[in-house]
Tab-separated table of C-alpha atoms and ligand atoms in Angstrom:
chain	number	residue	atom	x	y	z
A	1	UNK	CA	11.524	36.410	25.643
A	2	UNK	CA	9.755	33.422	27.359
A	3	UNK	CA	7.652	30.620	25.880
A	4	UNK	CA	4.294	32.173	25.572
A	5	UNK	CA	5.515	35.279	23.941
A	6	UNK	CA	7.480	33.280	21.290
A	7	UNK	CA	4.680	30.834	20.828
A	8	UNK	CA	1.949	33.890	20.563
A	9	UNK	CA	4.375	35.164	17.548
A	10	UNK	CA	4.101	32.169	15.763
A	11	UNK	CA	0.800	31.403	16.034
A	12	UNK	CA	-0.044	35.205	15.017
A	13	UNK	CA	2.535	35.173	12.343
A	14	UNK	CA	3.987	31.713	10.765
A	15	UNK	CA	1.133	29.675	8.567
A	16	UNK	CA	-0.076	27.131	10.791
A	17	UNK	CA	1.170	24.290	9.348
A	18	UNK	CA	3.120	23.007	12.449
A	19	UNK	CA	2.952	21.081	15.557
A	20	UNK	CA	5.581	22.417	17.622
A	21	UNK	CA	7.155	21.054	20.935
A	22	UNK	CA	6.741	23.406	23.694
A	23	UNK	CA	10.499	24.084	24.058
A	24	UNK	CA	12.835	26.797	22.812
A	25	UNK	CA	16.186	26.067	21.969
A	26	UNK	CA	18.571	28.312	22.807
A	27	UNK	CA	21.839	26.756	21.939
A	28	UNK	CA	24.062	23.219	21.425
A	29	UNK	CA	26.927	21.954	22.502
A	30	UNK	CA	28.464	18.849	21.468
A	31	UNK	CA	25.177	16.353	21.440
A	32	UNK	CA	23.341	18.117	23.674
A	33	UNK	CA	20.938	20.935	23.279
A	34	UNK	CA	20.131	23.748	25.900
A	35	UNK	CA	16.538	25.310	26.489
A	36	UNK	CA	16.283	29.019	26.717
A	37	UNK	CA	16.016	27.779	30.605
A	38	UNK	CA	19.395	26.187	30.512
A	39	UNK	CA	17.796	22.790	31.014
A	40	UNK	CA	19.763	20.240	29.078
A	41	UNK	CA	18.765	17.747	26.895
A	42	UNK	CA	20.612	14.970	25.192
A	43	UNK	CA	19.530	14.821	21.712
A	44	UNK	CA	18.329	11.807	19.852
A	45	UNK	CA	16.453	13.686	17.382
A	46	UNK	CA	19.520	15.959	15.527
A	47	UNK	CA	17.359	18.222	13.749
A	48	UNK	CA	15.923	15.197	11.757
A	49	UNK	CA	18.870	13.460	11.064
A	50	UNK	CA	20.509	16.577	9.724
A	51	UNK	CA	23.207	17.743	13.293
A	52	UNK	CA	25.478	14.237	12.264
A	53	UNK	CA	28.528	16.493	14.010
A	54	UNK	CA	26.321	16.986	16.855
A	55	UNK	CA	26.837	21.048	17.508
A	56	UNK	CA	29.524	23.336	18.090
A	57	UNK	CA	32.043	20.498	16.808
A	58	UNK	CA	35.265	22.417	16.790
A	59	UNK	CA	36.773	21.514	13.374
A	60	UNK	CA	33.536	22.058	11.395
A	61	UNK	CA	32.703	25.664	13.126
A	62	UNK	CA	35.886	26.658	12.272
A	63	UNK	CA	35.472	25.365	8.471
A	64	UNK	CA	32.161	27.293	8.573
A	65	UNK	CA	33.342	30.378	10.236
A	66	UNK	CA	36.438	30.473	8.115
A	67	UNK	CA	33.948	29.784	4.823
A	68	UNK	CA	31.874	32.863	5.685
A	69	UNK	CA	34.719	35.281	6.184
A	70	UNK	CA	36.080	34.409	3.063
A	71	UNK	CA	32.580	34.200	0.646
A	72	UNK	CA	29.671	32.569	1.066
A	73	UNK	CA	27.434	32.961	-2.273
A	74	UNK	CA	28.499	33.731	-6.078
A	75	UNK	CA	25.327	31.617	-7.505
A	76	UNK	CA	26.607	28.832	-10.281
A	77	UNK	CA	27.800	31.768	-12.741
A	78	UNK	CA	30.905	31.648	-11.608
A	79	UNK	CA	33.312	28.671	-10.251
A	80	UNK	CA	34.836	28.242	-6.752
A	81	UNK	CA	37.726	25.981	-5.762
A	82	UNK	CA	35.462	25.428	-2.993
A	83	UNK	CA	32.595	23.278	-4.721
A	84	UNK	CA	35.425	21.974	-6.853
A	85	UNK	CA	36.789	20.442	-3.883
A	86	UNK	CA	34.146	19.309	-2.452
A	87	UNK	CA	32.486	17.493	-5.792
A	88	UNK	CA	35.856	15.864	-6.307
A	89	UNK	CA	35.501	14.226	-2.314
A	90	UNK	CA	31.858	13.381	-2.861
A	91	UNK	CA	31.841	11.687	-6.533
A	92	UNK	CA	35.270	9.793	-5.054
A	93	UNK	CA	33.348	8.479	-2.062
A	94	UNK	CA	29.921	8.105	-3.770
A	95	UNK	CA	31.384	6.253	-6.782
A	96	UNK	CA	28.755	7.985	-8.904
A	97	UNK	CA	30.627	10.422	-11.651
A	98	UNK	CA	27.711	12.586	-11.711
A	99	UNK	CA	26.610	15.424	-9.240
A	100	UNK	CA	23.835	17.960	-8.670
A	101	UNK	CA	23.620	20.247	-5.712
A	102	UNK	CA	20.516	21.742	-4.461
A	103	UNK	CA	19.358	23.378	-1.214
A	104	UNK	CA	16.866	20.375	0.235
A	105	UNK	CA	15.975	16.878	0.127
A	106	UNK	CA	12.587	17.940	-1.973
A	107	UNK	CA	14.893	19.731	-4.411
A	108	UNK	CA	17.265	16.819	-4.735
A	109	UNK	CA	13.909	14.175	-5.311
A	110	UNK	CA	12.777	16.928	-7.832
A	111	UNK	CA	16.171	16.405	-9.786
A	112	UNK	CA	16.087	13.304	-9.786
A	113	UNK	CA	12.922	13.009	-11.008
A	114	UNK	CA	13.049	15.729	-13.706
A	115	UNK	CA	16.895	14.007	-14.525
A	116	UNK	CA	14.706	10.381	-15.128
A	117	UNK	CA	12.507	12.142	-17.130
A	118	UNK	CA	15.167	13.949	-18.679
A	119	UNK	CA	16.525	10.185	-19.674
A	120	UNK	CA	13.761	9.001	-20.742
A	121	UNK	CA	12.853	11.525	-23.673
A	122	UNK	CA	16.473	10.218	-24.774
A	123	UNK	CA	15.106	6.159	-24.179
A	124	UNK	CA	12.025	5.650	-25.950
A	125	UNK	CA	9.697	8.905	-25.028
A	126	UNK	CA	7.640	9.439	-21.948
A	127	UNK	CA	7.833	7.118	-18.861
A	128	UNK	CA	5.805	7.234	-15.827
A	129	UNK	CA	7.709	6.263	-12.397
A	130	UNK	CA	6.863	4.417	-9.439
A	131	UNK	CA	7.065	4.661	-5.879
A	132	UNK	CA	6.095	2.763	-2.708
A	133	UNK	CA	3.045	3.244	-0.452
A	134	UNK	CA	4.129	4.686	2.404
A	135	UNK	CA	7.038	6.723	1.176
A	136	UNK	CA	8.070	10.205	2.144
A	137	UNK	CA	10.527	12.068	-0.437
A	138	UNK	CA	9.573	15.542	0.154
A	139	UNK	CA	6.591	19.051	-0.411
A	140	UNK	CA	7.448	20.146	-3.998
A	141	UNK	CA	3.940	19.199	-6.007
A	142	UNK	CA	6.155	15.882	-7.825
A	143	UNK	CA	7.589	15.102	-4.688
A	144	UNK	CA	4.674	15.159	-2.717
A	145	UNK	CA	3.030	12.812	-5.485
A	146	UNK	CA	5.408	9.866	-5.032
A	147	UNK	CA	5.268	10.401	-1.486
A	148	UNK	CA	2.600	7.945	-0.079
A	149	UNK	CA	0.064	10.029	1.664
A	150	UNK	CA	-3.660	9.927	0.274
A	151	UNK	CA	-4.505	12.596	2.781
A	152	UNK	CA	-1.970	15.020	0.781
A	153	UNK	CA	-2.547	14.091	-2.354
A	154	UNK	CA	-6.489	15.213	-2.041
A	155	UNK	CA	-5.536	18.627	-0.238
A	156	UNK	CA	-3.403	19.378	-3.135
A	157	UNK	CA	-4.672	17.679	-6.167
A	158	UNK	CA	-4.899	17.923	-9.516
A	159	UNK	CA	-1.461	16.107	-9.029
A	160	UNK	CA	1.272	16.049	-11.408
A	161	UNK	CA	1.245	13.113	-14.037
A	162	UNK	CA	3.405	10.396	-14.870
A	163	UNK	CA	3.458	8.560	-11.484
A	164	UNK	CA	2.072	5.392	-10.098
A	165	UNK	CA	2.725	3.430	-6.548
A	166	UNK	CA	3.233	0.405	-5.000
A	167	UNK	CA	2.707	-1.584	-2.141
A	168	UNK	CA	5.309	-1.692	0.597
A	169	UNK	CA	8.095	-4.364	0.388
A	170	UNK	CA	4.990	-6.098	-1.703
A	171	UNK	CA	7.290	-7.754	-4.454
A	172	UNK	CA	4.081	-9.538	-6.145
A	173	UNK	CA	2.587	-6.250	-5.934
A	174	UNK	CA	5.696	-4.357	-7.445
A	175	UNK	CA	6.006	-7.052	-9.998
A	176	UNK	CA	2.388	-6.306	-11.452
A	177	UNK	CA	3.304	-2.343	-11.044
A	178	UNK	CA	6.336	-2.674	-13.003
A	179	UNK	CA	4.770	-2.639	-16.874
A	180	UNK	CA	6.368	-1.510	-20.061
A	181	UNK	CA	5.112	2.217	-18.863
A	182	UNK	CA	7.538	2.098	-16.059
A	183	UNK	CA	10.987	3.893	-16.485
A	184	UNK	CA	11.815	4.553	-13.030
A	185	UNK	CA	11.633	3.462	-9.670
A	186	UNK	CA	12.392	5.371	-6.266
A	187	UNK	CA	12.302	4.391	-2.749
A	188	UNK	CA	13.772	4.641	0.742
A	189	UNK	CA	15.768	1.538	1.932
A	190	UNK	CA	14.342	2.611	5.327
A	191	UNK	CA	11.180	4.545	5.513
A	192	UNK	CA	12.301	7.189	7.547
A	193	UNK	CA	8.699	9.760	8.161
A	194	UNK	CA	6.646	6.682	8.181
A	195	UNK	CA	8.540	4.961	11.217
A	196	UNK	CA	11.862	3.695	10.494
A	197	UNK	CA	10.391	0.634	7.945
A	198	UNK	CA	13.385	-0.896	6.122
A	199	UNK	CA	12.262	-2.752	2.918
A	200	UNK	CA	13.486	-6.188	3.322
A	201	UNK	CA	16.970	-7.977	2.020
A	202	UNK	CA	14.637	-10.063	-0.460
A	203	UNK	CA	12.548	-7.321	-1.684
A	204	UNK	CA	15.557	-4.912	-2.268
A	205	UNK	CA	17.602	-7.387	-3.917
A	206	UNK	CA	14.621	-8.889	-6.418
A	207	UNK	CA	13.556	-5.182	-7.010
A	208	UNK	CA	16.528	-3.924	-8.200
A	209	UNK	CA	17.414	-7.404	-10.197
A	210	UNK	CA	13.919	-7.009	-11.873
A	211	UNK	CA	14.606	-3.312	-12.535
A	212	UNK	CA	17.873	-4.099	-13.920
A	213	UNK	CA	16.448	-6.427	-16.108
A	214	UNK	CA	13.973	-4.374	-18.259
A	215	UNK	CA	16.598	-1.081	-17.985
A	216	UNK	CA	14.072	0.297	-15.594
A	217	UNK	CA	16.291	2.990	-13.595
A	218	UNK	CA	16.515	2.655	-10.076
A	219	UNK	CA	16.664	5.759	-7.636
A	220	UNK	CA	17.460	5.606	-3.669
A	221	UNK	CA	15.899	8.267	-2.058
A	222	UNK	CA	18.879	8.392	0.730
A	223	UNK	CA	18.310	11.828	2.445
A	224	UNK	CA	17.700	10.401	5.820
A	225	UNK	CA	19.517	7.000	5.737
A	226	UNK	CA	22.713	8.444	3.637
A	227	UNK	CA	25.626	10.102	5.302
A	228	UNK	CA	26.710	7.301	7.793
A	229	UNK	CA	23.068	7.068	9.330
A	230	UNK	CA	23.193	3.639	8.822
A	231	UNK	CA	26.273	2.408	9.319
A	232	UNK	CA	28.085	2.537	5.494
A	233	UNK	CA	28.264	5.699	4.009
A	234	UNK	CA	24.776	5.265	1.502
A	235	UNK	CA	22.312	2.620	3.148
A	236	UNK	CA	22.092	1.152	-0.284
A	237	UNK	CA	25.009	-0.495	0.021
A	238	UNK	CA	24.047	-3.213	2.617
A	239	UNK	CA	22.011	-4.783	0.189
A	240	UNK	CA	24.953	-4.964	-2.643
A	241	UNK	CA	22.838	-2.823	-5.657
A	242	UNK	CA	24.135	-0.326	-7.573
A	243	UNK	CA	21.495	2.496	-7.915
A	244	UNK	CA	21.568	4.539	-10.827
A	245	UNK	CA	20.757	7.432	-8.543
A	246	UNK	CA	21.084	8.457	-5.033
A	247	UNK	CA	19.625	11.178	-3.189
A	248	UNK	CA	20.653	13.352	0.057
A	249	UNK	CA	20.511	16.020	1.749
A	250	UNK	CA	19.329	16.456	5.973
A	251	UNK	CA	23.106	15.397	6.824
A	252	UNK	CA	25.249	16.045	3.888
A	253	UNK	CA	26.230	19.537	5.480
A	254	UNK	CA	25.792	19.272	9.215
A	255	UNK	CA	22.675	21.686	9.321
A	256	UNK	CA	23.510	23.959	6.804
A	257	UNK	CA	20.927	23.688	3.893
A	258	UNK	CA	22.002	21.359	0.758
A	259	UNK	CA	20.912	18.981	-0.857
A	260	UNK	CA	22.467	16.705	-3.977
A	261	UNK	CA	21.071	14.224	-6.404
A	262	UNK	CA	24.068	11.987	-7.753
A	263	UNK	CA	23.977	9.764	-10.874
A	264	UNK	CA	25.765	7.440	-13.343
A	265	UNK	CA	27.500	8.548	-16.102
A	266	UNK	CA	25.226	7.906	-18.497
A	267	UNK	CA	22.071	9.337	-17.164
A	268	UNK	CA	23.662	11.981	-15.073
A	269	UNK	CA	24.715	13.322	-18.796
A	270	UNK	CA	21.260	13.384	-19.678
A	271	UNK	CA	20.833	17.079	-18.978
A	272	UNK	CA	22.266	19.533	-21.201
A	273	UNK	CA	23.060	23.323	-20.411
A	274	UNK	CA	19.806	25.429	-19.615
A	275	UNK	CA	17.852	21.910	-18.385
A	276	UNK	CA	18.843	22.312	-14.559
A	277	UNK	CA	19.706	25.297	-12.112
A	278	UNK	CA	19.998	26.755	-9.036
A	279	UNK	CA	20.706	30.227	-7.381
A	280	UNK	CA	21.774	28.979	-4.051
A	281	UNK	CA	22.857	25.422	-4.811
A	282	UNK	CA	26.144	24.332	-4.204
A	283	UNK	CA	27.057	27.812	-3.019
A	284	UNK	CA	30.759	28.098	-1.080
A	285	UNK	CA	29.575	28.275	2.315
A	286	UNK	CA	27.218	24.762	2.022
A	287	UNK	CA	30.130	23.456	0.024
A	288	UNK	CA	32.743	24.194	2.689
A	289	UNK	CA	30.382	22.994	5.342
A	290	UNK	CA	29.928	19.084	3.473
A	291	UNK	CA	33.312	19.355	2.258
A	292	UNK	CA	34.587	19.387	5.937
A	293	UNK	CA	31.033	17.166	7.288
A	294	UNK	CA	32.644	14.235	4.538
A	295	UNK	CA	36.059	14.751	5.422
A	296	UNK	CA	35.185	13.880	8.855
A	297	UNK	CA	33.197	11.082	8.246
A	298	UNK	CA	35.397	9.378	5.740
A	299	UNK	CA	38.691	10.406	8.300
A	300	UNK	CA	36.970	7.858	10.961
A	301	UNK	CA	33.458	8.628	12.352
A	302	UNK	CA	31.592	6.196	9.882
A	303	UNK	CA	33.471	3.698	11.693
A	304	UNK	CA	33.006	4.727	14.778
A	305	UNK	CA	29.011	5.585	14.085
A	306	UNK	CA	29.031	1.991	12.960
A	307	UNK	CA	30.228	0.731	16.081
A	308	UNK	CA	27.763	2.758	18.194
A	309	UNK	CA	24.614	2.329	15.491
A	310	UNK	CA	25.193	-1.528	16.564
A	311	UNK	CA	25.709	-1.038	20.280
A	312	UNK	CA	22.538	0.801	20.277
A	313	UNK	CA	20.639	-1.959	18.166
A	314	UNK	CA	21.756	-4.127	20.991
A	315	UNK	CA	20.325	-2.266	23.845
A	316	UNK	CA	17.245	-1.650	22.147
A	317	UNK	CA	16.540	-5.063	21.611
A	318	UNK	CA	15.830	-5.236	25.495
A	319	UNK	CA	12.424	-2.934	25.382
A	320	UNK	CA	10.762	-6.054	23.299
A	321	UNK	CA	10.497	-7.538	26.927
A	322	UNK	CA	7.591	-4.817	27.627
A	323	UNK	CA	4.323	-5.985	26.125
A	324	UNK	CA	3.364	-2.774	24.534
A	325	UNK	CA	6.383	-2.502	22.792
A	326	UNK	CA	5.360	-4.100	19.068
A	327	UNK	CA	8.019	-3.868	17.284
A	328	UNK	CA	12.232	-2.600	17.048
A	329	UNK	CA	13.016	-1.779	14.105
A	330	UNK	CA	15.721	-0.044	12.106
A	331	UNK	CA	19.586	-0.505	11.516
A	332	UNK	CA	22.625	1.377	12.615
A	333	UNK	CA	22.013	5.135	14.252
A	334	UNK	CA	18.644	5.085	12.889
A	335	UNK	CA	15.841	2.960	14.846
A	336	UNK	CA	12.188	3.105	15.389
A	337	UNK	CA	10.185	1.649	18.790
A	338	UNK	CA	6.464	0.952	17.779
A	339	UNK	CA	4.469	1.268	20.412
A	340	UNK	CA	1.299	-0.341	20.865
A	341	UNK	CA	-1.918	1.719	20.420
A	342	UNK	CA	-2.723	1.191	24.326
A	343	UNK	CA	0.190	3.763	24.629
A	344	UNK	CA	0.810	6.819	23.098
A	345	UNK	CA	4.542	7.345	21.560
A	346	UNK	CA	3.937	11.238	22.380
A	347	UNK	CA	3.437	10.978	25.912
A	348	UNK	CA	6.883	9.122	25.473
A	349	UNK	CA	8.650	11.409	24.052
A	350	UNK	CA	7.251	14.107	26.944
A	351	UNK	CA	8.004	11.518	29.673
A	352	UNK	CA	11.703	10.908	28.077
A	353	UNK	CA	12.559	15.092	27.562
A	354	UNK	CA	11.726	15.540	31.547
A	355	UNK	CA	14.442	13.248	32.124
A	356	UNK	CA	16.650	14.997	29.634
A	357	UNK	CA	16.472	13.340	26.731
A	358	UNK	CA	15.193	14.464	22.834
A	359	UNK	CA	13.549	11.586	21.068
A	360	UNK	CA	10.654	12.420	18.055
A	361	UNK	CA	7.607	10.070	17.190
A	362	UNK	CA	7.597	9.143	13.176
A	363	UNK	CA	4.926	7.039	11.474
A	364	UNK	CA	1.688	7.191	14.218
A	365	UNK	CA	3.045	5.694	17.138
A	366	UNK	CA	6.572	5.220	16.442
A	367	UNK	CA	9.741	6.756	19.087
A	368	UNK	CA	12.242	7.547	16.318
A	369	UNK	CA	15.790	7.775	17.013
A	370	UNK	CA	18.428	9.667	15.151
A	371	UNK	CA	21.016	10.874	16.938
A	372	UNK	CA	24.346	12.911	15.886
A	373	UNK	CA	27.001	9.759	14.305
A	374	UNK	CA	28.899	11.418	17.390
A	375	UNK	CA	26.808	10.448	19.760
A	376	UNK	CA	28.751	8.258	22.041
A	377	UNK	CA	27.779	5.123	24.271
A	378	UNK	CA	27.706	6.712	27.376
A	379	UNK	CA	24.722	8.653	25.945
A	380	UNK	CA	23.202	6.110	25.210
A	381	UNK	CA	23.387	4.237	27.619
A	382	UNK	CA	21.659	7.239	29.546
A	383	UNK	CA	18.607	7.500	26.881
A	384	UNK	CA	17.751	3.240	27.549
A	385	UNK	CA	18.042	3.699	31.858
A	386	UNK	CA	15.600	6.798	30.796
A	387	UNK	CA	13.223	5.271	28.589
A	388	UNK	CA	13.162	1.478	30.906
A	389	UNK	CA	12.073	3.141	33.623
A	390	UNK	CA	9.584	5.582	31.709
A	391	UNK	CA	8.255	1.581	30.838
A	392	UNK	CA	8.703	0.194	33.879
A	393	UNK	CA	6.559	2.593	35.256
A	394	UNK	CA	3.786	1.789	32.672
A	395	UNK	CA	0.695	-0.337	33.351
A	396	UNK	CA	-1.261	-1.500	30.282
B	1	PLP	C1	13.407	14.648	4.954
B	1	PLP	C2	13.283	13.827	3.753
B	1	PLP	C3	13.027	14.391	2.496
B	1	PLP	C4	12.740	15.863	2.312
B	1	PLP	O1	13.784	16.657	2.677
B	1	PLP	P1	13.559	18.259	2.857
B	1	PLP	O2	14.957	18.760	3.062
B	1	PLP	O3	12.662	18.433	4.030
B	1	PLP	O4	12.943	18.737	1.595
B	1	PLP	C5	13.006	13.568	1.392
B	1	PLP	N1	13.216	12.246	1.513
B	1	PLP	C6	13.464	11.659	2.702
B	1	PLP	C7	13.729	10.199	2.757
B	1	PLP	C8	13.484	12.426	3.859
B	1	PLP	O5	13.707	11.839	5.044
């Protein structure tokens, strides 16, 4: 099969909902990713934050392989030692008592939301919750409503109820937002979709005071920034708050579909039997898959992603020499370059996958970077030579 055949059976046959790069991926290997070609690309882009192993990492295949030999689905009717195992590891390293596993990030957003709710009916009745301008947290119809697109919300209104927004890192806005109505609150730390925009220090810290301070809960939405992306194992914990729940999914099993919404004690008890469910979630194989992805992580690659998230902050900060790049944003392996709107961030990204190397544009004109935690300096090292003389061949 070649290119035009494969894209003439999408277009025919997949709902045209998206933009695809012209490229067909055949295979991975470590962090790089090989077209049907054979051309190689290094990949900055990990499936959307989701490859953190890179591919083909020996230790994890084998966990996977082993995994689906053995059983792969039972559905939550039955127990496995399996997700017993691996809910043990994650509540240990998450500090949070309380776990749900789900397929997606949507799914895990749509827990936590229906869990707040949940809460609430137990705190003083019906509570509406609030999220930031700008935010993405997922497709499901409540998801898409506290994510902050206006475009969306008119192509699928009427819109679930109970939901308000506010301004990004606007804390005089998010102070008026925050009335009596209010139970819950839920952002990103760093707005992944919309271009790698962390809230600030201030805002985080006065939010979550303020929240604390009328029992308003407060939910992290960390599907792209948890899992090491950041540097620390949740991003919330660079800001010293204690959510009362978290969010992931994209990393939390390497690329195999899952997806978990973690709480406190006390609200994470606020479902009873019958209020939550899943077919797929949790199931052995996406269990054996984060049980090995955290095992990893925790037995020395956060430290070592920390290390390189840093080292690449450092070489980034060189691009703000070029006058059409606006801004560098970001922390640890997760970083945005806004371009300005003389130059377009797609023609980028083309420029920088002729040379080899797999970068995505988030939030209008931003290059987004999200490589594997494996990544390793070298290769990087290899993406800034590519993308400095990309610029240095640019005339504004
Ligand atoms: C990707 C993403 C989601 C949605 O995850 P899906 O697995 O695509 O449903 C939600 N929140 C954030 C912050 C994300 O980056």
């Amino acid at each position: 099969m070649n290119l035009n055949k494969i894209k003439e059976a999408e277009a025919k046959h997949y709902m045209p909902v998206f933009a695809r790069e012209s490229l067909v991926i055949d295979h991975g290997e470590g962090n790089c990713l090989f077209d049907i070609n054979g051309n190689k690309y290094v990949d900055f882009v990990a499936g959307i934050a989701t490859n953190i192993l890179g591919y083909n990492h020996p230790e994890y295949t084998e966990a996977v392989c082993n995994q689906v030999k053995k059983l792969m689905h039972v559905s939550n009717h039955y127990y496995t030692e399996i997700q017993s195992r691996y809910i043990t590891r994650l509540c240990e390293a998450s500090g949070f008592p309380r776990v749900f596993l789900c397929n997606s990030g949507a799914e895990a957003n749509e827990c936590a939301i229906k869990l707040a709710r949940r809460y609430f009916k137990n705190h003083g009745g019906d509570k509406v919750i609030l999220s930031a301008a700008g935010a993405f947290h997922g497709r499901t119809l409540a998801t898409l409503t506290v994510t902050g697109n206006a475009a969306q919300h008119d192509r699928y209104s009427p819109l679930p109820q109970g939901f308000k927004s506010f301004s990004y890192n606007d804390f005089d806005d998010f102070k008026s937002k925050l009335t009596d109505e209010v139970g819950a609150v839920i952002l990103e730390t760093v707005q992944g979709e919309c271009g790698v925009r962390p809230f600030s220090n201030d805002f985080l810290v006065n939010a979550y005071a303020l929240c604390k301070s009328r029992g308003v809960l407060f939910i992290v939405d960390e599907v792209q920034t948890g899992m090491g992306r950041t540097g620390t194992l949740f991003s919330f914990e660079h800001f010293g708050i204690q959510p009362d729940i978290i969010t992931m999914a994209k990393g939390i099993a390497g690329g195999i579909p899952m997806g978990a919404c973690l709480a406190t004690e006390e609200v994470g008890t606020a479902f009873s039997r019958g209020d939550h469910g899943s077919t797929f979630g949790g199931n052995a194989l996406a269990c054996a898959a984060a049980d090995k992805v955290l095992e990893i992580l925790l037995g020395g690659l956060l430290e070592r992603a920390k290390e390189t998230g840093v080292y690449l902050g450092n070489k980034l900060a060189y691009f703000s020499k070029y006058n059409f790049i606006t801004d560098i944003r970001g922390i640890g392996l997760m970083r945005g370059i806004q371009l300005s709107d003389k130059v377009s961030a797609a023609a980028f990204e083309g420029r920088l996958r002729e040379k080899g190397y797999l970068v995505n544009v988030a939030g209008g004109n931003t290059l987004r970077i999200i490589p594997p935690l494996t990544i390793t300096e070298q290769e990087i090292d290899g993406l800034v030579a590519a993308l400095d003389e990309i610029c240095a061949d640019t005339n504004v």
